[in-house]
Short mmCIF file of C-alpha atoms in Angstrom, two decimals:
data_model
loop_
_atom_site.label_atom_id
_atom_site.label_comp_id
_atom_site.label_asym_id
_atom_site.label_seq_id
_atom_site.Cartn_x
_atom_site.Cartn_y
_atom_site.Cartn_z
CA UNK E 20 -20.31 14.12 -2.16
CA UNK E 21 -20.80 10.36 -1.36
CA UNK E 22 -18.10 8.71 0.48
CA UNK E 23 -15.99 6.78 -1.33
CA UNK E 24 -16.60 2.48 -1.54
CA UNK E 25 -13.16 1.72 0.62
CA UNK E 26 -10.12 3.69 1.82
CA UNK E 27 -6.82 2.71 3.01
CA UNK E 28 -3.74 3.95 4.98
CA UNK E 29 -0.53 3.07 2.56
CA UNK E 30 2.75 4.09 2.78
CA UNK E 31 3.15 5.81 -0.63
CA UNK E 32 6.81 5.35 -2.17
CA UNK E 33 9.10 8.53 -2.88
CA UNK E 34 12.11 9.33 -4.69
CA UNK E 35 13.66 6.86 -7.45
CA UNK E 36 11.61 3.99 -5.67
CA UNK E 37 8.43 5.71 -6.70
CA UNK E 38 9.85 6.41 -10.03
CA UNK E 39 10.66 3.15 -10.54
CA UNK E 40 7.46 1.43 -9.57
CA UNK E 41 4.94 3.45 -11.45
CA UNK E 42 6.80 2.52 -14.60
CA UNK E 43 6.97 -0.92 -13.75
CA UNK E 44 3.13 -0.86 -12.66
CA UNK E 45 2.47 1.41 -15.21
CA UNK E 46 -0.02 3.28 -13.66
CA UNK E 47 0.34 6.81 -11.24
CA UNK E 48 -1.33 6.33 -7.72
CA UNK E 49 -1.86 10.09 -7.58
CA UNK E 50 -4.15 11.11 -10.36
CA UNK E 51 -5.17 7.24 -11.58
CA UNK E 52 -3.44 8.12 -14.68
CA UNK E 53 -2.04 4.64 -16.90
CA UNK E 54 2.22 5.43 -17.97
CA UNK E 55 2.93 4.48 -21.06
CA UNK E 56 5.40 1.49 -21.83
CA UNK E 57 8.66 2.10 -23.16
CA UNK E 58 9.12 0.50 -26.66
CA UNK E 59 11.24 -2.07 -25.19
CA UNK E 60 9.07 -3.19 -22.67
CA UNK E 61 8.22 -6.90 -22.30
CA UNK E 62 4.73 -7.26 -23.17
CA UNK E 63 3.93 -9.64 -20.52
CA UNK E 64 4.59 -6.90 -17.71
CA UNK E 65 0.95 -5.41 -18.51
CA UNK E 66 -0.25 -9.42 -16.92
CA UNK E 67 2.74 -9.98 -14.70
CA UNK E 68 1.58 -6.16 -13.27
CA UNK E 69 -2.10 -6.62 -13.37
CA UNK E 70 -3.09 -7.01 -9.58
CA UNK E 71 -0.85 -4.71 -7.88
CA UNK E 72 -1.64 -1.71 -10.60
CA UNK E 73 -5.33 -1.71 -9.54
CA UNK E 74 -3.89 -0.55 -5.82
CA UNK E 75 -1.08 1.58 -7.46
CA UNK E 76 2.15 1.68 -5.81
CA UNK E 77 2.16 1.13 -2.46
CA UNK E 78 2.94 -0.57 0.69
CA UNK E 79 0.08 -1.84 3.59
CA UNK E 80 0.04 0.08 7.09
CA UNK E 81 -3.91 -0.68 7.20
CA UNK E 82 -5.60 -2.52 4.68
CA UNK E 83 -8.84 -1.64 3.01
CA UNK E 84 -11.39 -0.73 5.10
CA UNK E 85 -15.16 0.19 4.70
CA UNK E 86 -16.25 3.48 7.43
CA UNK E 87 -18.36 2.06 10.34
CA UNK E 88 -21.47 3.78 10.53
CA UNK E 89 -21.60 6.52 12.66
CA UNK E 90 -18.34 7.30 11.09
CA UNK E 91 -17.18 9.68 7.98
CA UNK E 92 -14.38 10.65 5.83
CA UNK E 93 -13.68 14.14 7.27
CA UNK E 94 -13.45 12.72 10.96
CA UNK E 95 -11.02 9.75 9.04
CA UNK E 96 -8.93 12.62 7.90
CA UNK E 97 -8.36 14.25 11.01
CA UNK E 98 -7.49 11.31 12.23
CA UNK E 99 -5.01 10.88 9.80
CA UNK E 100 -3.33 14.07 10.00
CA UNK E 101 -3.55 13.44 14.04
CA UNK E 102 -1.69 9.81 13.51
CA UNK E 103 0.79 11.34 11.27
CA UNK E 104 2.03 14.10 13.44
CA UNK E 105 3.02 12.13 16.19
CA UNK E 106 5.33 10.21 13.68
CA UNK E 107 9.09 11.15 13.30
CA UNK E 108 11.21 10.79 10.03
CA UNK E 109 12.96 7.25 9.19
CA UNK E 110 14.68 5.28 6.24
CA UNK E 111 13.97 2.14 5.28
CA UNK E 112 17.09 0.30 3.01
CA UNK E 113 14.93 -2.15 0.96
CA UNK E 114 15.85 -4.41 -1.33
CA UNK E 115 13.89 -7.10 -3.78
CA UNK E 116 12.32 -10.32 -2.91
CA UNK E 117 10.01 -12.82 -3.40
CA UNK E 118 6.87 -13.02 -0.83
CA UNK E 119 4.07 -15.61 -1.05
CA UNK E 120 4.87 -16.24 -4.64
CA UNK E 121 4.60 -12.35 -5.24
CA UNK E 122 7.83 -10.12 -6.17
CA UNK E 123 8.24 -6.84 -3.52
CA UNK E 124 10.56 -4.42 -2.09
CA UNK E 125 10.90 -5.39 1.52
CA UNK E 126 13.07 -3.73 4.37
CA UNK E 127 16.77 -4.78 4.39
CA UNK E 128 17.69 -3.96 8.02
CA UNK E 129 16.13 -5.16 11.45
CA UNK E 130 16.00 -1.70 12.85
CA UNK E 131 14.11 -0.39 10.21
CA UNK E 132 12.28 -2.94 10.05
CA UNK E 133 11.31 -2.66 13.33
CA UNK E 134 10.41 1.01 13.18
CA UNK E 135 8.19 0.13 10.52
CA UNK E 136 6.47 -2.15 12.49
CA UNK E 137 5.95 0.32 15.31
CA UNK E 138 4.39 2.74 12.52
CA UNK E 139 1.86 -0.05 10.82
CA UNK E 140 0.46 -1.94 14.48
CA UNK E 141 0.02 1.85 15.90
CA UNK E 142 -1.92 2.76 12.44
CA UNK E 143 -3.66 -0.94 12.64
CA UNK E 144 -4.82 0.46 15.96
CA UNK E 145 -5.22 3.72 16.21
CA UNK E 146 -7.90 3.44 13.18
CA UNK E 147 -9.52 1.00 13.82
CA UNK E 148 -12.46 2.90 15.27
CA UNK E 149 -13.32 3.95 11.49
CA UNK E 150 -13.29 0.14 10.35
CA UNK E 151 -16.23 -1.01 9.83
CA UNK E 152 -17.19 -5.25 10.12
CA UNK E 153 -15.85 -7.18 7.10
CA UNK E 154 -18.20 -9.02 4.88
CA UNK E 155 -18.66 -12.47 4.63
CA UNK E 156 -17.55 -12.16 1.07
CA UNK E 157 -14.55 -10.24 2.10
CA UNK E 158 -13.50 -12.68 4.96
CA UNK E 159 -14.21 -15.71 2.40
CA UNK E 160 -11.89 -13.62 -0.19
CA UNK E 161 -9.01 -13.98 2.80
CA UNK E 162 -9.69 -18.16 2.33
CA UNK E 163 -9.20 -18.28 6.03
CA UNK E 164 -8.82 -22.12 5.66
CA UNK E 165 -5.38 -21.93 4.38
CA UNK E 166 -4.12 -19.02 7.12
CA UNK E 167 -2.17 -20.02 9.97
CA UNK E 168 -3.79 -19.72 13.58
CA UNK E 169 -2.33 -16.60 14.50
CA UNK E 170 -3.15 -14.67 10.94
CA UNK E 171 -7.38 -16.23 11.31
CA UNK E 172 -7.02 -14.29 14.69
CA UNK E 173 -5.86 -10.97 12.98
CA UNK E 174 -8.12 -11.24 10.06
CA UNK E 175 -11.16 -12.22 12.72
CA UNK E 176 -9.82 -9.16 15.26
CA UNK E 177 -8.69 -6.31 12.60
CA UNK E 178 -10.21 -7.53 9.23
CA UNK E 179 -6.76 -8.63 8.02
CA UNK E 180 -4.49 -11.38 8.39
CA UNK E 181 -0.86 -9.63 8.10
CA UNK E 182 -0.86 -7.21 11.35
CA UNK E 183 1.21 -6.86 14.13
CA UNK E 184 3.23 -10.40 14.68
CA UNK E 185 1.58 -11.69 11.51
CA UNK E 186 2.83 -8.06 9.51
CA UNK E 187 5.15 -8.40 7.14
CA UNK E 188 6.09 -4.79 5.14
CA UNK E 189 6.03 -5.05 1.62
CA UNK E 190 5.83 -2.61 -1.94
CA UNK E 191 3.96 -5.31 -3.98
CA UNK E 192 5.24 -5.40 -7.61
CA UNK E 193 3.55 -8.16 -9.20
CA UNK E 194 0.82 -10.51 -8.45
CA UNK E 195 0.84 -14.19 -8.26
CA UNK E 196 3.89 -15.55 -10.77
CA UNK E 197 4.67 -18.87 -11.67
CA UNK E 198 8.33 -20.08 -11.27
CA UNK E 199 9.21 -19.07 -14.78
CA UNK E 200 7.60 -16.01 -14.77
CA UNK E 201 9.50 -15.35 -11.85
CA UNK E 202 12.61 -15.39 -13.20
CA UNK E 203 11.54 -13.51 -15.89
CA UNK E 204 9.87 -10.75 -14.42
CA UNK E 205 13.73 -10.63 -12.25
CA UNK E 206 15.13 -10.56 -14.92
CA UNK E 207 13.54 -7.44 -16.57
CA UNK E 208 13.70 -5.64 -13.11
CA UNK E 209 17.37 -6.37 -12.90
CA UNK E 210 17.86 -3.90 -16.30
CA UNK E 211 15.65 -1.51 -14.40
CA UNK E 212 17.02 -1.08 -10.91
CA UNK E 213 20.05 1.29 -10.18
CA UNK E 214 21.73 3.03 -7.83
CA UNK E 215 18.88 5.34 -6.20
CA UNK E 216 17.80 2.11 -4.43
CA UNK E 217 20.61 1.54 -3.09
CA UNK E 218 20.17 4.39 -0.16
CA UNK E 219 17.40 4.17 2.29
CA UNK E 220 14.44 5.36 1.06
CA UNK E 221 12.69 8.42 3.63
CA UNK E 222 9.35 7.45 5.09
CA UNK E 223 8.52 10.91 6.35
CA UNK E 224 4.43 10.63 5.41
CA UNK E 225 1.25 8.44 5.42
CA UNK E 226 -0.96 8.40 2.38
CA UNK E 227 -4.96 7.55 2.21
CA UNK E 228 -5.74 5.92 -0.28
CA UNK E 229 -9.58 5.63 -1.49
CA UNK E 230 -11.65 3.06 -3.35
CA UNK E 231 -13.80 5.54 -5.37
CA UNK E 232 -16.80 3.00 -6.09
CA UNK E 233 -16.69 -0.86 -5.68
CA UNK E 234 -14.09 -2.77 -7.93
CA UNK E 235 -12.56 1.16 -9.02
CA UNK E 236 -8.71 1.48 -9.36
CA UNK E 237 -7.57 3.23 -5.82
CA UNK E 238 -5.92 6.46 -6.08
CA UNK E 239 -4.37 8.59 -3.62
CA UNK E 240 -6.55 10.84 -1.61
CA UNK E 241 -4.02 12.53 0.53
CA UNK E 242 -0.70 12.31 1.83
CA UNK E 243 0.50 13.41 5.14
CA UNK E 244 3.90 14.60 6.48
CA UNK E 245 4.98 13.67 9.90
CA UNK E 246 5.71 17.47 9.85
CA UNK E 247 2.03 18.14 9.90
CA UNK E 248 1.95 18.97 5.84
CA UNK E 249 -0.35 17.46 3.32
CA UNK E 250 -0.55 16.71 -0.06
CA UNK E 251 -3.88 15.84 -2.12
CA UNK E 252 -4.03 13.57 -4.89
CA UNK E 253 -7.09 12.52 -7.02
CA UNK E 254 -8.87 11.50 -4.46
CA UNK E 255 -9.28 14.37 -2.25
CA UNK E 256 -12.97 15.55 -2.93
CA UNK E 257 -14.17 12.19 -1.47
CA UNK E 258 -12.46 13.36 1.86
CA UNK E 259 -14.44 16.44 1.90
CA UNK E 260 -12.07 19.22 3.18
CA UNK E 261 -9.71 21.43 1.52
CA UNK E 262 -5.74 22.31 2.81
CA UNK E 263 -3.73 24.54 1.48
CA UNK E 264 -0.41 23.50 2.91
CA UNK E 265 2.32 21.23 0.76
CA UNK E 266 4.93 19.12 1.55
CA UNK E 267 7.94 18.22 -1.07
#
């Protein structure tokens, strides 16, 4: 089987924030599959949505990569599964905010925060060896001109300008909104917030996510448990290996 266009290393949302977020997005990141609205949905959540669904739900450890040649997605995997057994278990308390004219969930507590951080430079890192050289049309795509110094010299060094000092963790839940749209699209995630999110949510796994072809919605590939179990999603034959094991 070919390899797929891109992959990525996400940190897939679990629980009631995962719940939550496909039904806002309206689209599942395992099997690619669209959710249906609810009747009382505001229309304008299909546009407001539009960006972030084609990633599905997720937040950035490494962003989007193409494999280096030399490289291929079975080696990537065991990588993977290497990286994510020399993790240990965390929560992250996260609450709702706006980022670079974006709404997201981001991490509500500096110690979590900074455990995060730990977890997305090593992945930045430790990966990088699969990575290969950006595009000029990717790096143009970045519009380098309007990045600060320090995130031209990540996006020049790693292929992306939010790592390490420049990272900033994030669950992306809408793309670029104007003021009012803003306050609307608060608004309607106000009604739909509760309780759940109020406890941290568990980061116990690493997901790779895959590109399938060139401008393709990404879908899960595989997720992987700090406790050395995976998961597969749609994405799995482009990986090409089989497991057997599961994690809940």
């Amino acid at each position: 089987m070919s390899p797929a266009y891109r992959y990525a290393l996400y940190l897939a949302p679990v629980g009631a924030w995962r719940d939550l977020g496909r039904r806002w997005l309206g689209r599942c990141e395992d099997t690619g599959a669209l959710l249906p609205r609810v009747q009382s949905a505001d229309p304008r959540v299909d546009e407001w949505t539009r960006a972030p669904r084609r990633y599905g739900l997720h937040a950035t450890l490494k962003a989007p990569f193409r494999l280096r040649d030399g490289q291929n997605a079975a080696a990537l995997d065991q990588a993977v599964r290497a990286f994510a057994a020399k993790q240990t278990p965390f929560g992250i308390p996260l609450r709702r905010e706006s980022l670079r004219g974006f709404l997201a969930w981001c991490i509500d507590d500096k110690h979590a925060l900074s455990r995060m951080n730990a977890l997305a430079s090593a992945a930045v890192a430790d990966l990088d060896a699969f990575r290969a050289p950006p595009e000029p049309a990717d790096l143009a795509r970045r519009q380098p001109q309007r990045l600060s110094p320090a995130q031209r010299e990540m996006l020049d060094r790693w292929g992306y300008p939010y790592a390490f000092d420049t990272f900033t963790f994030h669950i992306t839940l809408t793309g670029q909104l104007d003021d009012t749209a803003m306050r609307e699209a608060q608004a309607q995630l106000d009604v739909l917030e509760n309780a759940a999110l109020r406890c941290p949510m568990p980061v116990n796994a690493v997901s790779l996510y895959v590109e399938p072809e060139r401008g393709a919605d990404f879908v899960v590939a595989r997720h992987y448990g700090f406790d050395g179990t995976t998961r597969d999603g749609a994405g799995a034959p482009l990986l090409e290996t089989q497991v057997d094991a599961q994690y809940a």
